[in-house]
Coordinates of C-alpha atoms in Angstrom, one line a residue:
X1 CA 18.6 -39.1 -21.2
X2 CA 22.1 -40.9 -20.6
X3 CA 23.7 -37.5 -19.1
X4 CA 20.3 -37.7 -16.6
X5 CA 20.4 -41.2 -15.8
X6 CA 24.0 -41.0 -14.8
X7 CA 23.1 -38.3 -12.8
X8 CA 20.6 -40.7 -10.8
X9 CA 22.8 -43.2 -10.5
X10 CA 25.5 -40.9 -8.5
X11 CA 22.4 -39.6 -6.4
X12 CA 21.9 -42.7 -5.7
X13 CA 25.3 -43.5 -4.0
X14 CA 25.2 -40.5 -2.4
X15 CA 22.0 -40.7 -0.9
X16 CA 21.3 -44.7 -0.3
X17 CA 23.2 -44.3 2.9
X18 CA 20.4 -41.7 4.2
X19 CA 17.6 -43.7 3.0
X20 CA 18.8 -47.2 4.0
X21 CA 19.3 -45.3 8.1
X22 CA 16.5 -43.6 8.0
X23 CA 14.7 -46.6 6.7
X24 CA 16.0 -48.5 9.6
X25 CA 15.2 -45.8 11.9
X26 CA 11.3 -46.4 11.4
X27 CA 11.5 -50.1 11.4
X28 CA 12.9 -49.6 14.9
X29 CA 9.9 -47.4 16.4
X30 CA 7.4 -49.3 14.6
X31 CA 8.6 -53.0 14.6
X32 CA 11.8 -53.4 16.5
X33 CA 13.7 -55.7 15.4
X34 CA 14.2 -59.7 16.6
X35 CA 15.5 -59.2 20.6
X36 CA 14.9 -55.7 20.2
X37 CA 11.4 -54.8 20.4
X38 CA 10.0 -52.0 19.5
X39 CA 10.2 -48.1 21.0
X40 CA 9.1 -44.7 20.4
X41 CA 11.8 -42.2 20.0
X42 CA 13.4 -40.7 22.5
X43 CA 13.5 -43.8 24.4
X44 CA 16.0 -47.3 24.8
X45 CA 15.0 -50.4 24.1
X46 CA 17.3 -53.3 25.5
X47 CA 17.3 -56.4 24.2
X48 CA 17.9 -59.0 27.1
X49 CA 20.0 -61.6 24.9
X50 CA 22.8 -61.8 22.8
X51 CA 21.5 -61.4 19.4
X52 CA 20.2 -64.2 16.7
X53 CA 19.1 -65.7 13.6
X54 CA 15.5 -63.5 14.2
X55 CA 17.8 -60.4 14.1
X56 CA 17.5 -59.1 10.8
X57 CA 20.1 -56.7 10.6
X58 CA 23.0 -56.2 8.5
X59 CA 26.0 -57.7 10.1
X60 CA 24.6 -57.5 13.2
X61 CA 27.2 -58.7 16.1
X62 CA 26.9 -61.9 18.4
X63 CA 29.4 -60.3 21.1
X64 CA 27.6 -57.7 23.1
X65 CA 23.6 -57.2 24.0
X66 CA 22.4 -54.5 22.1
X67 CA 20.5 -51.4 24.0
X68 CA 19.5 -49.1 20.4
X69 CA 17.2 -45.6 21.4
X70 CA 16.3 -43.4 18.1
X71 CA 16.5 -40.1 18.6
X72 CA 14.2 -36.9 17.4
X73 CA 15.8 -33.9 19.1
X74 CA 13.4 -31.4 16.5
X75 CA 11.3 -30.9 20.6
X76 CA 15.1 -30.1 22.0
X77 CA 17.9 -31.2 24.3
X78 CA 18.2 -34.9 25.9
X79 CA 19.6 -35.9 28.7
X80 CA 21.6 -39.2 28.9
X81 CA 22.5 -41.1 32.0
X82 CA 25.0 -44.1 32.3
X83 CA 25.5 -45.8 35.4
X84 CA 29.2 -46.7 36.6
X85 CA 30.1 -50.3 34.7
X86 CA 33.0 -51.3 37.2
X87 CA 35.1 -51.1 34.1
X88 CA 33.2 -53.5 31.9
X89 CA 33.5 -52.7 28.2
X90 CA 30.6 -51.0 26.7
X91 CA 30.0 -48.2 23.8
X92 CA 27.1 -45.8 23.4
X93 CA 28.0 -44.8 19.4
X94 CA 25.7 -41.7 18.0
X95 CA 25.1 -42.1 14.5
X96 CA 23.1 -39.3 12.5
X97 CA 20.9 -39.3 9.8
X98 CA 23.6 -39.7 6.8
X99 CA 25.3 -42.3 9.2
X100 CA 28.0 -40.3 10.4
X101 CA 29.4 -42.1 14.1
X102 CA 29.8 -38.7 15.7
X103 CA 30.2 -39.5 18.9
X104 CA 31.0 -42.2 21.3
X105 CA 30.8 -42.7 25.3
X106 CA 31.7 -46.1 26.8
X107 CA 34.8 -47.3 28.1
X108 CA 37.2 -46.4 25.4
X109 CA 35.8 -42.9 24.3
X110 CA 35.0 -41.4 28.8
X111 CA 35.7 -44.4 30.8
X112 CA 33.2 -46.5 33.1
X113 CA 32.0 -43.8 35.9
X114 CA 28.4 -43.0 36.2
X115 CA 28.5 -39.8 34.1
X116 CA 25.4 -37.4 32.1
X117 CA 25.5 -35.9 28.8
X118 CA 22.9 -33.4 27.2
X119 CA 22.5 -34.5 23.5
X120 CA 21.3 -31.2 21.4
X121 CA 19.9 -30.8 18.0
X122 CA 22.2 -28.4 15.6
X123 CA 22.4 -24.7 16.5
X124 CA 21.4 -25.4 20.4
X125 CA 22.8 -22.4 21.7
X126 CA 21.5 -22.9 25.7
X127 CA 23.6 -24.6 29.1
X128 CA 23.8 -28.3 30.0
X129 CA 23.8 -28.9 33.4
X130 CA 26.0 -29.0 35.9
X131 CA 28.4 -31.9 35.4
X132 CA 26.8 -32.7 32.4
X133 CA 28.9 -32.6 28.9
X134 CA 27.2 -31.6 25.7
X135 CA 26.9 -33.8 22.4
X136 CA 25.6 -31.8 19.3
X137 CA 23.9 -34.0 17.0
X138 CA 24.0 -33.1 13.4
X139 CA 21.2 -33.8 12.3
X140 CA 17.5 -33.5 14.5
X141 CA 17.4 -37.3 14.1
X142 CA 19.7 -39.5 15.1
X143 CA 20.9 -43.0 16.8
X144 CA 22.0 -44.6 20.0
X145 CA 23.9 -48.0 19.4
X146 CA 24.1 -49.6 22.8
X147 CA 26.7 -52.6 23.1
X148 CA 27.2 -54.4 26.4
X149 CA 30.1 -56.8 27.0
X150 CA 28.4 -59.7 28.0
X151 CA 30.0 -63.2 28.8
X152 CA 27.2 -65.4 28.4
X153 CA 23.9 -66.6 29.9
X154 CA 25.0 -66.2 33.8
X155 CA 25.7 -62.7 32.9
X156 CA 23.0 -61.3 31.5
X157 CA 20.9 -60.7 35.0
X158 CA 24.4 -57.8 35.4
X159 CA 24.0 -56.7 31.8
X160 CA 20.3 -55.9 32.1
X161 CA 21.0 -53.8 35.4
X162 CA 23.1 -51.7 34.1
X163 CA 21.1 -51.2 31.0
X164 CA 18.1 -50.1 33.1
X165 CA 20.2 -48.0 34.3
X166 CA 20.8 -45.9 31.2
X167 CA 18.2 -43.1 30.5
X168 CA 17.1 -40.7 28.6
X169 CA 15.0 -37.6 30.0
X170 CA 13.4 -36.2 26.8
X171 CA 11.8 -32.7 26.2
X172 CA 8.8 -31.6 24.2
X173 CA 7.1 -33.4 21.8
X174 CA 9.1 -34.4 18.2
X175 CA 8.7 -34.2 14.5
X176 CA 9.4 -37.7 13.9
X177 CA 10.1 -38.9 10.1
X178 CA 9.5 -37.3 7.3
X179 CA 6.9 -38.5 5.2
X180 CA 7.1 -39.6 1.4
X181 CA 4.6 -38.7 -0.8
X182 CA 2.2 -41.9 -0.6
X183 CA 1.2 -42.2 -3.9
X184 CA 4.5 -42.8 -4.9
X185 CA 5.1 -46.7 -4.3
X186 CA 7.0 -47.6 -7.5
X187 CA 10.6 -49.2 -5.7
X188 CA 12.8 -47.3 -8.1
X189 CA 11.2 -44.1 -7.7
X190 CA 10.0 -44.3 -4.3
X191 CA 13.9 -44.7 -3.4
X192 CA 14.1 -41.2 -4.9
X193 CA 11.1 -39.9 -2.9
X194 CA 12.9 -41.0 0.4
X195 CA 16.0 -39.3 -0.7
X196 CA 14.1 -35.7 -1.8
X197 CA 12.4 -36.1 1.8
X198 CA 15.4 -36.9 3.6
X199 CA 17.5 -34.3 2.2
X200 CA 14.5 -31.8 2.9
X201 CA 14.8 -33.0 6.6
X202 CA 18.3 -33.3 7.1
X203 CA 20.6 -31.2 5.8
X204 CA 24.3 -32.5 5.4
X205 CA 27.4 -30.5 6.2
X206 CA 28.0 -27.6 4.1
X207 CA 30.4 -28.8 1.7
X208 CA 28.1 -31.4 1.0
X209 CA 25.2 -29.0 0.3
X210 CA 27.1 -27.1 -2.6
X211 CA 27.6 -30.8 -4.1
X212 CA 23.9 -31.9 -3.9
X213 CA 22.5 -29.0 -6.0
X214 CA 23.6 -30.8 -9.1
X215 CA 20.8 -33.1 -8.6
X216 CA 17.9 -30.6 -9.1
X217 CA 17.3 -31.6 -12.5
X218 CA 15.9 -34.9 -11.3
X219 CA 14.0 -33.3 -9.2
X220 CA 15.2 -34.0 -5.6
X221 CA 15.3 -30.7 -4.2
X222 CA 11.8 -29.4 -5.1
X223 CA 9.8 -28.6 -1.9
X224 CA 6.4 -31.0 -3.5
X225 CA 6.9 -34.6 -5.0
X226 CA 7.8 -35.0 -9.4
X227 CA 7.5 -38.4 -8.9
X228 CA 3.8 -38.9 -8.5
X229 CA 4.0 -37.8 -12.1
X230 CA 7.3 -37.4 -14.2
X231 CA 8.3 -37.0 -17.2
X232 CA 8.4 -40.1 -19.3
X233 CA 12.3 -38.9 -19.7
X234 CA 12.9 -38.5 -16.1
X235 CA 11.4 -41.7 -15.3
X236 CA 13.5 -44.0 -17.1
X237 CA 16.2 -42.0 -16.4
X238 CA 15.3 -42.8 -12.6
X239 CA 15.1 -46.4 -13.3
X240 CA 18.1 -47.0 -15.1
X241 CA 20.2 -45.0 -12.3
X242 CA 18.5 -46.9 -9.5
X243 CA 19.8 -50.3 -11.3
X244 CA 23.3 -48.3 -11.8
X245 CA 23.5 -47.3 -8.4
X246 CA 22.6 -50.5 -7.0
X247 CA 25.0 -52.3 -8.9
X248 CA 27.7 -49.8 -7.9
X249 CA 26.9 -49.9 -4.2
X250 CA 27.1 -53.8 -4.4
X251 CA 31.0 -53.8 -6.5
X252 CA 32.0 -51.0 -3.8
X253 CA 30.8 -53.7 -0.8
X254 CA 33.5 -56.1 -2.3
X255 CA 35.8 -54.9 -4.2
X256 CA 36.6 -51.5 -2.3
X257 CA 40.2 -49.5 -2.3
X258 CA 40.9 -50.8 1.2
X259 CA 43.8 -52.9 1.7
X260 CA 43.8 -57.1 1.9
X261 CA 45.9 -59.3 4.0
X262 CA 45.9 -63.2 3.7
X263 CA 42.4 -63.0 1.8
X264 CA 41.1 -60.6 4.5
X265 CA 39.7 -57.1 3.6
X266 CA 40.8 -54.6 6.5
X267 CA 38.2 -52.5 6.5
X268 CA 39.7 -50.4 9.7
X269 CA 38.6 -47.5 7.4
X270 CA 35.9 -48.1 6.2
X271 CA 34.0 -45.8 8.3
X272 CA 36.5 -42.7 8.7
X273 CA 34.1 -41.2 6.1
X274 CA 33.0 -38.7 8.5
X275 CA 34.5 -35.6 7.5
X276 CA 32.7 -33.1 9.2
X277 CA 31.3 -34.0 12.8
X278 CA 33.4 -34.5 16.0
X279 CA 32.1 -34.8 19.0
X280 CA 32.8 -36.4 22.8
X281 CA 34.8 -39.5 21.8
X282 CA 35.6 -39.2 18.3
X283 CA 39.2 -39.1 16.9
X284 CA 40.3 -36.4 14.5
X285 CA 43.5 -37.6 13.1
X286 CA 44.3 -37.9 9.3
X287 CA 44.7 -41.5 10.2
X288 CA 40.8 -41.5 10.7
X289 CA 39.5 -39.2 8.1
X290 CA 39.2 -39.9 4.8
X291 CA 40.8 -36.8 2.7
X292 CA 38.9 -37.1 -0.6
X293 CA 35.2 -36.1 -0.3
X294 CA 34.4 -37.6 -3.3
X295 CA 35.7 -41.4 -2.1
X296 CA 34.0 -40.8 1.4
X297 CA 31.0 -40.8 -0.4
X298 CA 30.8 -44.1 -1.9
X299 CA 32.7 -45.7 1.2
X300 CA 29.9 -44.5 3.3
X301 CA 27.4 -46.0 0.9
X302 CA 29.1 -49.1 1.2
X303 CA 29.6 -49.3 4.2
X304 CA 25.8 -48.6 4.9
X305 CA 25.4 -52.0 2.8
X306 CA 27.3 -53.9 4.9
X307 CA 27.9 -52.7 7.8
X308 CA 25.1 -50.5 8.9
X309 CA 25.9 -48.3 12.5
X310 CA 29.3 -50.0 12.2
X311 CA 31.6 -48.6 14.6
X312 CA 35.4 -46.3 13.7
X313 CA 38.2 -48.9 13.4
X314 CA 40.0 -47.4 16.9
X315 CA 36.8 -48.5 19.1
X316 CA 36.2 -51.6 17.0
X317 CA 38.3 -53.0 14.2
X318 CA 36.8 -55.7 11.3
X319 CA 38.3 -57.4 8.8
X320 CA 35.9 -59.1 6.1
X321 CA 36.5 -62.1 4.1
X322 CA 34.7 -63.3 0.9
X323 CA 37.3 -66.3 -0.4
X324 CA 39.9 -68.3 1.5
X325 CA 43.4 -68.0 1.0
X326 CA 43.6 -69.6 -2.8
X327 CA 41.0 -66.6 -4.0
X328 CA 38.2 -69.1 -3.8
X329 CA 34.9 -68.4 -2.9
X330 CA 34.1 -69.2 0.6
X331 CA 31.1 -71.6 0.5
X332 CA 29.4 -74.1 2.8
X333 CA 30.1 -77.3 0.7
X334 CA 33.7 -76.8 1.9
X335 CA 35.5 -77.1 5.1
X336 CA 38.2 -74.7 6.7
X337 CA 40.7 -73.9 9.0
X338 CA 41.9 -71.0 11.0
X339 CA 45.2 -71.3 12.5
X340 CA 46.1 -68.3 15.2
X341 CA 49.7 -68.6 16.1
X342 CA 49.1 -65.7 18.0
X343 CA 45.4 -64.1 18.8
X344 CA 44.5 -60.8 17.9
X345 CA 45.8 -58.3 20.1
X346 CA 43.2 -56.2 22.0
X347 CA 42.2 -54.7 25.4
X348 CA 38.7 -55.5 25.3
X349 CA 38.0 -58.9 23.2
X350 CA 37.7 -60.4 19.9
X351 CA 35.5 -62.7 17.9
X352 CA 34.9 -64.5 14.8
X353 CA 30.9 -64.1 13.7
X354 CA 29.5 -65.8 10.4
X355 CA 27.2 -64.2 8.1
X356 CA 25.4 -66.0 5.1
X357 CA 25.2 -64.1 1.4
X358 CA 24.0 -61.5 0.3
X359 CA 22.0 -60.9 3.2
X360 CA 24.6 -60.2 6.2
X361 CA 22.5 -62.2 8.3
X362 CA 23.3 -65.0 11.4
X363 CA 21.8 -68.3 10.4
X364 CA 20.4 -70.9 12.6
X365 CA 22.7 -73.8 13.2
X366 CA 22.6 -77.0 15.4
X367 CA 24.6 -75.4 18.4
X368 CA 23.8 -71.9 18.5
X369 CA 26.9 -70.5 18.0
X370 CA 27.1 -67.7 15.3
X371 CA 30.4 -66.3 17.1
X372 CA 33.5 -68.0 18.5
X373 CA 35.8 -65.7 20.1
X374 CA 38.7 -65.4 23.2
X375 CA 35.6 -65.3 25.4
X376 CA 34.2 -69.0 24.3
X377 CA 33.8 -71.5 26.6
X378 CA 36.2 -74.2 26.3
X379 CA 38.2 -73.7 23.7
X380 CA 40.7 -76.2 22.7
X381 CA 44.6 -74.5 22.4
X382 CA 47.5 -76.1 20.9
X383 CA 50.8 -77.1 22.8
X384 CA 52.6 -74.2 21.0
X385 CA 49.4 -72.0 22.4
X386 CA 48.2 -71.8 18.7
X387 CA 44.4 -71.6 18.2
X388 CA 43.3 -73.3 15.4
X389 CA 39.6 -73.0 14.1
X390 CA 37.0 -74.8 12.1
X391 CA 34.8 -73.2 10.2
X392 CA 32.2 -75.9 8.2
X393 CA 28.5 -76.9 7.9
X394 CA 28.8 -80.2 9.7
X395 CA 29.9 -80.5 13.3
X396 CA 33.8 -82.2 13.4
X397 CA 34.4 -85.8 14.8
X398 CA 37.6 -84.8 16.2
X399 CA 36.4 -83.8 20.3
X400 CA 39.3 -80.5 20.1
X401 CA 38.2 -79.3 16.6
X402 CA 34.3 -79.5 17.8
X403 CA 35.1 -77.5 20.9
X404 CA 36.4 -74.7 18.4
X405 CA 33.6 -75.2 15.7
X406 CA 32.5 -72.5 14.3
X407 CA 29.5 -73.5 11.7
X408 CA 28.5 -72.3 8.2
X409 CA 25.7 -72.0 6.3
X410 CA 25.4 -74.6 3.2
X411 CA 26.2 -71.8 0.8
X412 CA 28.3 -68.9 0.5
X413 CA 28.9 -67.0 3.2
X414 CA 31.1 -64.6 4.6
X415 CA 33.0 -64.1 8.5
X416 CA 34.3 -60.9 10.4
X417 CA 36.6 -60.8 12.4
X418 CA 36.5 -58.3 15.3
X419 CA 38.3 -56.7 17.3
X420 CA 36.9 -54.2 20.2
X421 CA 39.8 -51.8 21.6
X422 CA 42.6 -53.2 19.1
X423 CA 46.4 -52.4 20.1
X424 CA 48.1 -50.2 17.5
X425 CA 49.6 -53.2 16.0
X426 CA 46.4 -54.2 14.6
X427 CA 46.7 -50.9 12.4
X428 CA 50.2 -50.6 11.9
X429 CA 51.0 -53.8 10.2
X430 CA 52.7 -55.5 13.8
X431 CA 50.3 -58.4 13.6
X432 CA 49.0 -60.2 10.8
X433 CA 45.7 -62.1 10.2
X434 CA 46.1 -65.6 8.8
X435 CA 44.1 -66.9 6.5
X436 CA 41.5 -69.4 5.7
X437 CA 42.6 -72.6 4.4
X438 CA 40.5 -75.0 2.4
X439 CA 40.7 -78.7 3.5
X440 CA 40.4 -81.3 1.4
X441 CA 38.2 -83.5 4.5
X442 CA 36.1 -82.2 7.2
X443 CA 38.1 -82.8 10.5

C-alpha cells in the first residue's frame, strides 16, 4: 500500500494544477467571482472596478480591472477583437486547461492597434481571416485573463470603453466541463475523480502523456469511475496521498528552488513551466523554460497555489515575501518599513499588493487601499528621491508616512511586489530589492 499511496501523492502534484483551473473555470460561468460576475463560455465578462476584498481569488491583483472570458473551443474557432488602446498597457494572457500561459496579446506581446485573432482548438487545420492571426489553444478549454491599466476612479469610464470593445464571435455550440461521477463526493477521492475526468478531457503534451500512464494502477485512466467503489487498499492509499500531496504542494509554495534577495523570493520563474506550447506572444528562450520536466511539474503545482493565471516573469515580474529582513515572520502585530533608494525599474508600472495567510486574499482595511504603487496618489518622496513605505495594521501619526501607508491584516500575511514590463535589470541582478525592516514603534 505504501508503493500506492506514494504513487497518489505524485498524481496529486501533477494533477492539482488541472483540477484547481478547471475548478476555477466553473466557478467563473456559474458564479463569477466578487467584481466579476458571472458568464457563459465563450464570452467576457468585465468587471467595472479595480478588484477587492469580495474577490476571492488567489493573489488576485489591485493594479488593473480585470476582463476574464472561459473558453470551450470543442464547437470550433473564435474570433477575438481588441480595439486600438492609444498605447495604454494591457494583456489578454491564454492559459489552458493544465495552466500553461500560452499566449499573450496586449501591449508588450503585439502592441496597442485595433487588431483580430482566431483562437482554434488543437488540430484546426482551416484559414483565419484576412488580417486575422491564429492562436492554437492546447487544450478545447481554456482562459482569457484580461488586465486593463487603470489609474483610478476618473478612469474607469475609458477602461470600460475599451473593454466593450473587446469581443469574441463564437461558433457552434460547446462541450463545456467534464462531469465527475456524482456519487463520488468524498474530498479526497473526489480530487481524484476531477483529475481522471480532466485528464480524459484534456490531454497534455505528449511527453507528458508517456509520464501519466504510471498512474493507472490508481485508477485514473479508466474510461468509468473506481471511486464510487474501491478497493479498501486503494482507498487509503488515495487518502494518505491526498494529505502527502497537499502537504507537498504547500512546502513547494514556500520553500521553492527559486532564488531570494533581501528576504524576497523572485519568483520571475515561477511560471516558465511551460515546456511545450508557444504561441503569439510567448518567449522561447532557455531563460524562460524550465529544462527539467520533472521540476516543471511541481513549480506549476505551486504556482497554481499561489499564484493561479499568473503571468511569465518578461510581461509581469513578482517577488514574494513571507518574513522581513531578520528571517522573521511577517505578521500584523508588527510594524515595517520599505525604503526604495531607487524604484523598481519598468516601462509599464509597479506596485506593492498585501495578501493575508494562507488564503492569498485582499483584506478590508480602513482606507481601501490593498496596493500602493508608482501610480498612488500623493505619495510622499524623500529629499534624496528615496521612497520609503509603511507597511502596518494601524494607520501612522506621521502626515508623510500615512500618505505612503500601506496596511496589514492583524496576522500573518504576505506582499508582492510587481512589476509589469520590467527592464532587464530586474532579471539580471542590476537592481536589487530592499527589504523589509521591523520597527521597534509604529511611525
Amino acid at each position: 500500500m505504501s508503493d500506492l499511496a506514494e504513487l497518489a501523492a505524485e498524481a496529486y502534484v501533477y494533477g492539482f494544477p488541472m483540477v484547481v483551473d478547471l475548478d476555477e473555470v466553473g466557478r467563473f460561468t456559474r458564479d463569477g467571482m466578487g467584481s466579476v460576475e458571472p458568464a457563459p463560455f465563450n464570452r467576457f465578462s468585465h468587471a467595472a472596478v479595480l478588484a477587492g476584498p469580495k474577490d476571492t481569488f488567489v493573489s488576485i491583483n489591485n493594479d488593473t480591472v480585470y476582463s476574464v472570458a472561459q473558453l470551450d473551443l470543442s464547437g470550433g474557432p473564435l474570433l477575438l477583437r481588441v480595439p486600438d488602446t492609444g498605447g495604454r498597457y494591457y494583456v489578454l494572457q491564454f492559459v489552458d486547461a493544465w495552466t500553461d500561459n500560452f499566449a499573450y496579446v496586449g501591449r508588450r506581446a503585439t502592441g496597442t492597434a485595433a487588431g483580430g485573432f482566431l483562437l482554434v482548438p488543437p488540430g484546426w487545420t482551416g484559414e483565419a481571416p484576412q488580417g486575422a492571426k491564429t492562436i492554437t489553444a492546447p487544450t478545447t478549454v481554456a482562459t482569457i485573463v484580461g488586465r486593463w491599466a487603470c489609474d483610478g476612479v476618473d478612469d474607469l469610464p475609458a477602461v470600460r470603453a475599451l473593454q466593450q470593445a473587446t469581443t469574441l464571435e463564437a461558433g457552434a455550440p460547446c462541450d463545456g466541463l467534464p462531469a465527475p461521477e456524482s456519487a463520488v463526493a468524498e474530498t479526497e477521492l473526489l480530487f481524484f475523480e476531477k483529475l481522471r475526468t480532466g485528464l480524459r478531457a484534456f490531454p497534455p503534451a505528449p511527453a507528458d502523456q508517456d509520464y501519466q500512464r504510471k498512474f493507472a494502477p490508481l485508477g485514473l485512466l479508466d474510461s468509468s469511475s473506481p471511486y464510487v467503489q474501491p478497493s479498501a487498499e486503494l482507498e487509503q492509499a488515495l487518502r494518505t496521498g491526498y494529505r502527502r500531496g497537499k502537504d507537498r504542494v504547500e512546502h513547494a509554495t514556500t520553500h521553492g528552488a527559486g532564488p531570494e534577495q533581501n528576504g524576497w523570493k523572485l519568483t520571475y520563474d515561477v511560471f516558465n513551466y511551460n515546456l511545450d506550447f508557444f504561441e503569439v506572444g510567448t518567449v522561447k528562450s532557455p531563460q524562460w523554460v524550465l529544462q527539467d520536466r520533472g521540476a516543471a511539474r511541481t513549480v506549476r503545482a505551486a504556482a497554481a497555489r499561489a499564484g493561479l493565471w499568473g503571468n511569465h516573469g518578461y510581461e509581469a515580474a513578482y517577488a514574494m515575501a513571507w518574513d522581513d529582513e531578520d528571517g522573521q515572520p511577517l505578521d500584523g502585530t508588527q510594524a515595517y518599513t520599505i525604503r526604495f533608494e531607487t524604484t523598481p525599474p519598468v516601462d509599464a508600472f509597479w506596485s506593492i499588493t498585501m495578501y493575508d495567510m494562507p488564503r492569498y486574499y485582499l483584506v478590508d482595511n480602513p482606507i481601501g487601499r490593498y496596493s500602493i504603487g508608482d501610480r498612488t496618489a500623493d505619495l510622499h518622496y524623500d529629499r534624496d528621491d528615496s521612497l520609503t513605505l509603511h507597511l502596518q495594521p494601524e494607520r501612522p501619526a506621521d502626515r508623510a508616512a500615512a500618505a505612503n501607508w500601506l496596511p496589514t491584516p492583524p496576522g500573518p500575511f504576505r506582499p508582492i511586489l510587481r512589476m509589469y514590463q520590467p527592464h532587464p535589470a530586474v532579471f539580471d541582478g542590476r537592481y536589487t530589492i530592499p527589504p523589509i525592516t521591523r520597527r521597534e514603534h509604529p511611525a
